[in-house]
């Protein structure tokens, strides 16, 4: 009976915490983006050289876009003449450094782990984007034009939104936060529910043996598993936190999150509509290396 009560308490507590966190963080980012027009970002990236990769990765980290919004923005950057390497840095950073993922890691895993994750993922996005340009991977981009459509609210605010009264800005931002949460709400609930069951009932010894920090193969296997399962980060993080409580290495959890968020099959299929197969394969390899590097570094540093 006590185990059941603990499981239910875990489920309710984490659900409320993540729903509030999701809406608040998304609302804050929505307000910030009211003051950062995409056109200005594009012009700054064009003129910044290698530093343009840093700006692009930072903009990707700031944007809580789903793939159906990130990809049109990627095409928009390419059509606007933004350097290919910087565009790739944006494309890599956008799913991995989503503000929601960062906030969830900070709340559930800890500030230190969150900061390490941000630093590693950001550096990988910057340097892998730069590397893709150095190997002339831009020749594998198809001749596509930007389609101005998206299933996400982010990036679709009126140009004059920043001139609205603050009460309206906050209302728009909170509504955007809720609209962004609704499509993934059940993914989050499923993740929390599975995490609660793991927290209450899964044997610690079994988890420690299979995916503990002493298993050198746990990290790359977790990175690969995240791909076909299409585990959204909002689902994977609550599950991962529960598994960490049972003995799973934090690096293994991070590899699972990166693999699921960055290499999910639906997103790769969408990339195939704008990139040739060789470039899609390169991006998959980049995300996989990011997941593995991050996983091993986490196991070393934490």
mmCIF file of C-alpha atoms in Angstrom:
data_model
loop_
_atom_site.group_PDB
_atom_site.id
_atom_site.type_symbol
_atom_site.label_atom_id
_atom_site.label_comp_id
_atom_site.label_asym_id
_atom_site.label_seq_id
_atom_site.Cartn_x
_atom_site.Cartn_y
_atom_site.Cartn_z
ATOM 1 C CA UNK A 1 0.000 0.000 0.000
ATOM 2 C CA UNK A 2 2.838 2.388 0.851
ATOM 3 C CA UNK A 3 4.496 1.662 -2.508
ATOM 4 C CA UNK A 4 1.254 2.439 -4.342
ATOM 5 C CA UNK A 5 0.828 5.717 -2.445
ATOM 6 C CA UNK A 6 4.432 6.696 -3.143
ATOM 7 C CA UNK A 7 3.919 5.931 -6.844
ATOM 8 C CA UNK A 8 0.741 8.030 -7.030
ATOM 9 C CA UNK A 9 2.380 10.888 -5.131
ATOM 10 C CA UNK A 10 5.355 10.818 -7.528
ATOM 11 C CA UNK A 11 3.012 10.899 -10.530
ATOM 12 C CA UNK A 12 0.936 13.842 -9.270
ATOM 13 C CA UNK A 13 3.895 15.884 -8.055
ATOM 14 C CA UNK A 14 5.983 15.511 -11.224
ATOM 15 C CA UNK A 15 2.972 16.090 -13.507
ATOM 16 C CA UNK A 16 2.029 19.383 -11.848
ATOM 17 C CA UNK A 17 5.648 20.526 -11.723
ATOM 18 C CA UNK A 18 6.290 19.815 -15.401
ATOM 19 C CA UNK A 19 3.002 21.290 -16.691
ATOM 20 C CA UNK A 20 3.600 24.560 -14.835
ATOM 21 C CA UNK A 21 7.247 24.599 -15.882
ATOM 22 C CA UNK A 22 6.392 23.924 -19.523
ATOM 23 C CA UNK A 23 3.813 26.717 -19.802
ATOM 24 C CA UNK A 24 5.888 29.298 -17.901
ATOM 25 C CA UNK A 25 9.143 28.636 -19.794
ATOM 26 C CA UNK A 26 7.387 28.649 -23.167
ATOM 27 C CA UNK A 27 5.612 31.895 -22.283
ATOM 28 C CA UNK A 28 8.897 33.557 -21.299
ATOM 29 C CA UNK A 29 10.536 32.489 -24.567
ATOM 30 C CA UNK A 30 7.500 33.703 -26.547
ATOM 31 C CA UNK A 31 7.895 37.175 -25.031
ATOM 32 C CA UNK A 32 11.645 37.204 -25.743
ATOM 33 C CA UNK A 33 11.057 36.227 -29.379
ATOM 34 C CA UNK A 34 8.675 39.165 -29.804
ATOM 35 C CA UNK A 35 11.806 41.333 -29.696
ATOM 36 C CA UNK A 36 14.028 39.188 -31.948
ATOM 37 C CA UNK A 37 12.900 39.283 -35.611
ATOM 38 C CA UNK A 38 14.215 36.389 -37.701
ATOM 39 C CA UNK A 39 15.380 38.803 -40.411
ATOM 40 C CA UNK A 40 17.784 40.570 -38.041
ATOM 41 C CA UNK A 41 19.163 37.254 -36.792
ATOM 42 C CA UNK A 42 19.769 36.146 -40.404
ATOM 43 C CA UNK A 43 21.709 39.333 -41.225
ATOM 44 C CA UNK A 44 23.879 39.046 -38.100
ATOM 45 C CA UNK A 45 24.700 35.415 -38.827
ATOM 46 C CA UNK A 46 25.637 36.220 -42.458
ATOM 47 C CA UNK A 47 28.264 38.756 -41.405
ATOM 48 C CA UNK A 48 29.681 36.978 -38.344
ATOM 49 C CA UNK A 49 31.937 34.295 -39.880
ATOM 50 C CA UNK A 50 32.627 31.435 -37.455
ATOM 51 C CA UNK A 51 30.863 33.434 -34.732
ATOM 52 C CA UNK A 52 27.752 33.072 -36.891
ATOM 53 C CA UNK A 53 27.681 29.409 -35.867
ATOM 54 C CA UNK A 54 27.602 30.529 -32.243
ATOM 55 C CA UNK A 55 24.747 32.969 -32.921
ATOM 56 C CA UNK A 56 22.820 30.355 -34.908
ATOM 57 C CA UNK A 57 23.224 27.711 -32.205
ATOM 58 C CA UNK A 58 22.112 30.244 -29.595
ATOM 59 C CA UNK A 59 19.037 31.135 -31.636
ATOM 60 C CA UNK A 60 18.294 27.432 -32.087
ATOM 61 C CA UNK A 61 18.564 26.982 -28.333
ATOM 62 C CA UNK A 62 16.139 29.825 -27.742
ATOM 63 C CA UNK A 63 13.437 28.566 -30.080
ATOM 64 C CA UNK A 64 11.064 25.908 -28.644
ATOM 65 C CA UNK A 65 10.034 24.811 -32.127
ATOM 66 C CA UNK A 66 8.887 21.375 -33.206
ATOM 67 C CA UNK A 67 10.354 19.894 -36.404
ATOM 68 C CA UNK A 68 7.543 21.210 -38.598
ATOM 69 C CA UNK A 69 8.596 24.739 -37.638
ATOM 70 C CA UNK A 70 12.359 24.238 -37.378
ATOM 71 C CA UNK A 71 12.661 22.828 -40.904
ATOM 72 C CA UNK A 72 10.900 25.728 -42.689
ATOM 73 C CA UNK A 73 13.127 28.118 -40.728
ATOM 74 C CA UNK A 74 16.160 26.100 -41.843
ATOM 75 C CA UNK A 75 15.083 26.426 -45.477
ATOM 76 C CA UNK A 76 14.419 30.123 -44.873
ATOM 77 C CA UNK A 77 17.991 30.613 -43.622
ATOM 78 C CA UNK A 78 19.385 28.797 -46.651
ATOM 79 C CA UNK A 79 17.253 30.818 -49.074
ATOM 80 C CA UNK A 80 18.282 34.043 -47.317
ATOM 81 C CA UNK A 81 21.960 33.302 -47.892
ATOM 82 C CA UNK A 82 22.867 32.366 -44.318
ATOM 83 C CA UNK A 83 26.106 30.312 -44.379
ATOM 84 C CA UNK A 84 25.456 26.580 -44.539
ATOM 85 C CA UNK A 85 27.519 25.765 -41.443
ATOM 86 C CA UNK A 86 25.632 28.272 -39.309
ATOM 87 C CA UNK A 87 22.319 26.910 -40.606
ATOM 88 C CA UNK A 88 23.392 23.407 -39.582
ATOM 89 C CA UNK A 89 24.366 24.675 -36.132
ATOM 90 C CA UNK A 90 20.829 26.056 -35.793
ATOM 91 C CA UNK A 91 19.307 22.777 -37.005
ATOM 92 C CA UNK A 92 21.348 20.685 -34.549
ATOM 93 C CA UNK A 93 20.820 22.979 -31.562
ATOM 94 C CA UNK A 94 17.089 23.519 -31.990
ATOM 95 C CA UNK A 95 15.879 20.067 -30.843
ATOM 96 C CA UNK A 96 18.713 19.416 -28.375
ATOM 97 C CA UNK A 97 18.696 22.768 -26.579
ATOM 98 C CA UNK A 98 14.951 23.309 -26.516
ATOM 99 C CA UNK A 99 14.231 25.567 -23.492
ATOM 100 C CA UNK A 100 11.698 23.025 -22.238
ATOM 101 C CA UNK A 101 14.307 20.249 -22.207
ATOM 102 C CA UNK A 102 16.757 22.514 -20.402
ATOM 103 C CA UNK A 103 14.177 23.558 -17.805
ATOM 104 C CA UNK A 104 13.068 19.958 -17.220
ATOM 105 C CA UNK A 105 16.652 18.826 -16.721
ATOM 106 C CA UNK A 106 17.282 21.666 -14.286
ATOM 107 C CA UNK A 107 14.164 20.879 -12.277
ATOM 108 C CA UNK A 108 14.467 17.084 -12.245
ATOM 109 C CA UNK A 109 18.193 16.326 -12.555
ATOM 110 C CA UNK A 110 19.794 19.423 -11.070
ATOM 111 C CA UNK A 111 21.319 22.746 -12.130
ATOM 112 C CA UNK A 112 24.834 21.329 -12.462
ATOM 113 C CA UNK A 113 23.690 18.585 -14.829
ATOM 114 C CA UNK A 114 21.628 21.111 -16.796
ATOM 115 C CA UNK A 115 24.601 23.449 -17.249
ATOM 116 C CA UNK A 116 26.884 20.606 -18.343
ATOM 117 C CA UNK A 117 24.264 19.426 -20.830
ATOM 118 C CA UNK A 118 23.831 22.931 -22.271
ATOM 119 C CA UNK A 119 27.589 23.444 -22.608
ATOM 120 C CA UNK A 120 28.240 20.094 -24.323
ATOM 121 C CA UNK A 121 25.236 20.225 -26.679
ATOM 122 C CA UNK A 122 25.946 23.856 -27.585
ATOM 123 C CA UNK A 123 29.609 23.215 -28.397
ATOM 124 C CA UNK A 124 28.689 20.136 -30.439
ATOM 125 C CA UNK A 125 26.117 22.154 -32.412
ATOM 126 C CA UNK A 126 28.641 24.920 -33.126
ATOM 127 C CA UNK A 127 31.579 22.726 -34.147
ATOM 128 C CA UNK A 128 29.639 20.025 -35.969
ATOM 129 C CA UNK A 129 27.833 22.726 -37.979
ATOM 130 C CA UNK A 130 31.207 24.273 -38.816
ATOM 131 C CA UNK A 131 32.559 20.827 -39.723
ATOM 132 C CA UNK A 132 29.683 20.063 -42.100
ATOM 133 C CA UNK A 133 30.492 23.244 -44.009
ATOM 134 C CA UNK A 134 34.205 22.386 -44.121
ATOM 135 C CA UNK A 135 33.474 19.012 -45.775
ATOM 136 C CA UNK A 136 31.327 20.809 -48.365
ATOM 137 C CA UNK A 137 28.117 19.057 -47.264
ATOM 138 C CA UNK A 138 26.028 21.933 -48.687
ATOM 139 C CA UNK A 139 26.214 20.259 -52.093
ATOM 140 C CA UNK A 140 23.697 17.728 -50.752
ATOM 141 C CA UNK A 141 20.967 20.355 -50.200
ATOM 142 C CA UNK A 142 18.007 19.996 -52.551
ATOM 143 C CA UNK A 143 16.629 23.009 -54.431
ATOM 144 C CA UNK A 144 13.727 23.892 -52.144
ATOM 145 C CA UNK A 145 11.828 27.034 -51.258
ATOM 146 C CA UNK A 146 10.419 28.122 -47.933
ATOM 147 C CA UNK A 147 6.825 27.162 -47.202
ATOM 148 C CA UNK A 148 5.390 29.499 -44.608
ATOM 149 C CA UNK A 149 3.391 27.074 -42.568
ATOM 150 C CA UNK A 150 3.835 25.518 -39.171
ATOM 151 C CA UNK A 151 1.978 23.518 -36.559
ATOM 152 C CA UNK A 152 3.653 25.480 -33.786
ATOM 153 C CA UNK A 153 2.798 28.865 -32.412
ATOM 154 C CA UNK A 154 6.428 29.903 -32.016
ATOM 155 C CA UNK A 155 7.728 32.221 -34.702
ATOM 156 C CA UNK A 156 4.236 33.205 -35.917
ATOM 157 C CA UNK A 157 3.604 36.306 -33.811
ATOM 158 C CA UNK A 158 2.589 39.537 -35.504
ATOM 159 C CA UNK A 159 5.490 41.859 -36.215
ATOM 160 C CA UNK A 160 3.977 44.561 -33.979
ATOM 161 C CA UNK A 161 3.461 42.216 -31.014
ATOM 162 C CA UNK A 162 6.204 43.980 -29.053
ATOM 163 C CA UNK A 163 4.154 47.215 -29.146
ATOM 164 C CA UNK A 164 1.179 45.650 -27.365
ATOM 165 C CA UNK A 165 0.504 46.381 -23.667
ATOM 166 C CA UNK A 166 2.234 43.982 -21.290
ATOM 167 C CA UNK A 167 -1.066 42.485 -20.189
ATOM 168 C CA UNK A 168 -1.757 41.408 -23.783
ATOM 169 C CA UNK A 169 1.791 40.164 -24.281
ATOM 170 C CA UNK A 170 1.516 37.972 -21.196
ATOM 171 C CA UNK A 171 -1.897 36.682 -22.298
ATOM 172 C CA UNK A 172 -0.542 35.849 -25.775
ATOM 173 C CA UNK A 173 2.534 34.176 -24.278
ATOM 174 C CA UNK A 174 0.567 32.053 -21.803
ATOM 175 C CA UNK A 175 -1.884 31.008 -24.511
ATOM 176 C CA UNK A 176 1.063 30.066 -26.728
ATOM 177 C CA UNK A 177 2.487 28.053 -23.836
ATOM 178 C CA UNK A 178 -0.763 26.115 -23.486
ATOM 179 C CA UNK A 179 -1.114 25.668 -27.265
ATOM 180 C CA UNK A 180 2.427 24.283 -27.387
ATOM 181 C CA UNK A 181 1.759 21.938 -24.463
ATOM 182 C CA UNK A 182 -1.476 20.438 -25.813
ATOM 183 C CA UNK A 183 0.011 18.379 -28.705
ATOM 184 C CA UNK A 184 2.599 16.763 -26.427
ATOM 185 C CA UNK A 185 0.563 16.630 -23.204
ATOM 186 C CA UNK A 186 -0.117 12.904 -23.419
ATOM 187 C CA UNK A 187 3.526 12.175 -24.212
ATOM 188 C CA UNK A 188 4.413 13.964 -20.998
ATOM 189 C CA UNK A 189 1.725 12.104 -19.017
ATOM 190 C CA UNK A 190 2.893 8.749 -20.409
ATOM 191 C CA UNK A 191 6.485 9.577 -19.490
ATOM 192 C CA UNK A 192 5.562 10.601 -15.954
ATOM 193 C CA UNK A 193 3.321 7.539 -15.523
ATOM 194 C CA UNK A 194 6.081 5.170 -16.657
ATOM 195 C CA UNK A 195 8.536 7.004 -14.454
ATOM 196 C CA UNK A 196 6.198 6.656 -11.484
ATOM 197 C CA UNK A 197 5.878 2.902 -12.045
ATOM 198 C CA UNK A 198 9.664 2.590 -12.332
ATOM 199 C CA UNK A 199 10.075 4.712 -9.196
ATOM 200 C CA UNK A 200 7.697 2.518 -7.233
ATOM 201 C CA UNK A 201 8.244 -0.989 -8.530
ATOM 202 C CA UNK A 202 11.347 -1.578 -10.694
ATOM 203 C CA UNK A 203 14.199 -3.435 -8.905
ATOM 204 C CA UNK A 204 17.258 -1.235 -8.459
ATOM 205 C CA UNK A 205 19.740 -4.108 -8.814
ATOM 206 C CA UNK A 206 18.433 -5.020 -12.278
ATOM 207 C CA UNK A 207 18.688 -1.427 -13.587
ATOM 208 C CA UNK A 208 22.167 -1.012 -12.128
ATOM 209 C CA UNK A 209 23.367 -4.214 -13.828
ATOM 210 C CA UNK A 210 21.919 -3.395 -17.264
ATOM 211 C CA UNK A 211 22.440 0.373 -17.534
ATOM 212 C CA UNK A 212 24.599 1.449 -14.624
ATOM 213 C CA UNK A 213 27.554 3.818 -15.061
ATOM 214 C CA UNK A 214 29.981 0.862 -15.013
ATOM 215 C CA UNK A 215 28.536 -0.590 -18.236
ATOM 216 C CA UNK A 216 30.647 0.992 -21.052
ATOM 217 C CA UNK A 217 28.131 0.025 -23.750
ATOM 218 C CA UNK A 218 25.052 1.496 -22.043
ATOM 219 C CA UNK A 219 25.577 4.988 -23.507
ATOM 220 C CA UNK A 220 25.768 4.159 -27.257
ATOM 221 C CA UNK A 221 22.987 1.579 -26.924
ATOM 222 C CA UNK A 222 20.734 4.175 -25.266
ATOM 223 C CA UNK A 223 21.507 6.675 -28.058
ATOM 224 C CA UNK A 224 20.458 4.127 -30.674
ATOM 225 C CA UNK A 225 17.345 2.991 -28.774
ATOM 226 C CA UNK A 226 16.014 6.548 -28.683
ATOM 227 C CA UNK A 227 15.740 6.662 -32.497
ATOM 228 C CA UNK A 228 13.222 3.935 -33.487
ATOM 229 C CA UNK A 229 11.236 4.334 -30.279
ATOM 230 C CA UNK A 230 10.718 8.059 -31.072
ATOM 231 C CA UNK A 231 10.938 8.915 -27.374
ATOM 232 C CA UNK A 232 10.208 12.609 -27.092
ATOM 233 C CA UNK A 233 12.380 14.424 -24.586
ATOM 234 C CA UNK A 234 9.245 15.357 -22.634
ATOM 235 C CA UNK A 235 8.601 11.627 -22.271
ATOM 236 C CA UNK A 236 12.177 10.445 -21.840
ATOM 237 C CA UNK A 237 13.271 12.850 -19.103
ATOM 238 C CA UNK A 238 10.695 11.795 -16.447
ATOM 239 C CA UNK A 239 11.441 8.136 -17.274
ATOM 240 C CA UNK A 240 15.174 8.797 -17.135
ATOM 241 C CA UNK A 241 14.958 10.553 -13.782
ATOM 242 C CA UNK A 242 13.121 7.563 -12.309
ATOM 243 C CA UNK A 243 15.705 5.181 -13.794
ATOM 244 C CA UNK A 244 18.504 7.313 -12.353
ATOM 245 C CA UNK A 245 16.895 6.854 -8.956
ATOM 246 C CA UNK A 246 17.184 3.101 -9.525
ATOM 247 C CA UNK A 247 20.851 3.244 -10.506
ATOM 248 C CA UNK A 248 20.989 4.088 -14.231
ATOM 249 C CA UNK A 249 23.948 6.285 -15.099
ATOM 250 C CA UNK A 250 23.092 9.908 -15.800
ATOM 251 C CA UNK A 251 25.124 9.704 -19.024
ATOM 252 C CA UNK A 252 22.927 6.875 -20.273
ATOM 253 C CA UNK A 253 19.819 8.963 -19.625
ATOM 254 C CA UNK A 254 21.306 11.954 -21.460
ATOM 255 C CA UNK A 255 22.230 9.763 -24.456
ATOM 256 C CA UNK A 256 18.659 8.449 -24.595
ATOM 257 C CA UNK A 257 17.221 11.981 -24.492
ATOM 258 C CA UNK A 258 19.555 13.276 -27.236
ATOM 259 C CA UNK A 259 18.982 10.241 -29.437
ATOM 260 C CA UNK A 260 15.213 10.510 -29.164
ATOM 261 C CA UNK A 261 15.042 14.294 -29.499
ATOM 262 C CA UNK A 262 17.590 14.695 -32.271
ATOM 263 C CA UNK A 263 17.312 11.562 -34.424
ATOM 264 C CA UNK A 264 13.648 10.540 -34.270
ATOM 265 C CA UNK A 265 12.560 8.840 -37.495
ATOM 266 C CA UNK A 266 9.690 11.309 -38.293
ATOM 267 C CA UNK A 267 12.114 14.253 -38.123
ATOM 268 C CA UNK A 268 14.676 12.443 -40.269
ATOM 269 C CA UNK A 269 11.942 11.770 -42.852
ATOM 270 C CA UNK A 270 11.163 15.487 -42.951
ATOM 271 C CA UNK A 271 14.860 16.290 -43.383
ATOM 272 C CA UNK A 272 14.914 13.976 -46.400
ATOM 273 C CA UNK A 273 12.507 16.352 -48.128
ATOM 274 C CA UNK A 274 15.098 19.144 -48.157
ATOM 275 C CA UNK A 275 18.417 17.252 -47.972
ATOM 276 C CA UNK A 276 19.855 14.386 -49.982
ATOM 277 C CA UNK A 277 20.399 11.026 -48.267
ATOM 278 C CA UNK A 278 24.128 11.598 -47.683
ATOM 279 C CA UNK A 279 23.486 14.807 -45.738
ATOM 280 C CA UNK A 280 20.679 13.216 -43.713
ATOM 281 C CA UNK A 281 23.101 10.388 -42.847
ATOM 282 C CA UNK A 282 25.721 12.971 -41.816
ATOM 283 C CA UNK A 283 23.236 14.709 -39.523
ATOM 284 C CA UNK A 284 22.246 11.374 -37.948
ATOM 285 C CA UNK A 285 25.931 10.635 -37.362
ATOM 286 C CA UNK A 286 26.433 14.089 -35.821
ATOM 287 C CA UNK A 287 23.498 13.660 -33.410
ATOM 288 C CA UNK A 288 24.658 10.141 -32.512
ATOM 289 C CA UNK A 289 28.188 11.401 -31.771
ATOM 290 C CA UNK A 290 26.721 14.247 -29.707
ATOM 291 C CA UNK A 291 24.669 11.741 -27.700
ATOM 292 C CA UNK A 292 27.626 9.426 -27.105
ATOM 293 C CA UNK A 293 30.097 12.212 -26.282
ATOM 294 C CA UNK A 294 27.601 13.829 -23.920
ATOM 295 C CA UNK A 295 26.780 10.520 -22.256
ATOM 296 C CA UNK A 296 30.367 9.578 -21.536
ATOM 297 C CA UNK A 297 31.283 13.085 -20.351
ATOM 298 C CA UNK A 298 28.306 13.076 -17.995
ATOM 299 C CA UNK A 299 29.406 9.777 -16.492
ATOM 300 C CA UNK A 300 32.881 11.225 -15.980
ATOM 301 C CA UNK A 301 31.844 14.618 -14.602
ATOM 302 C CA UNK A 302 28.903 13.583 -12.396
#
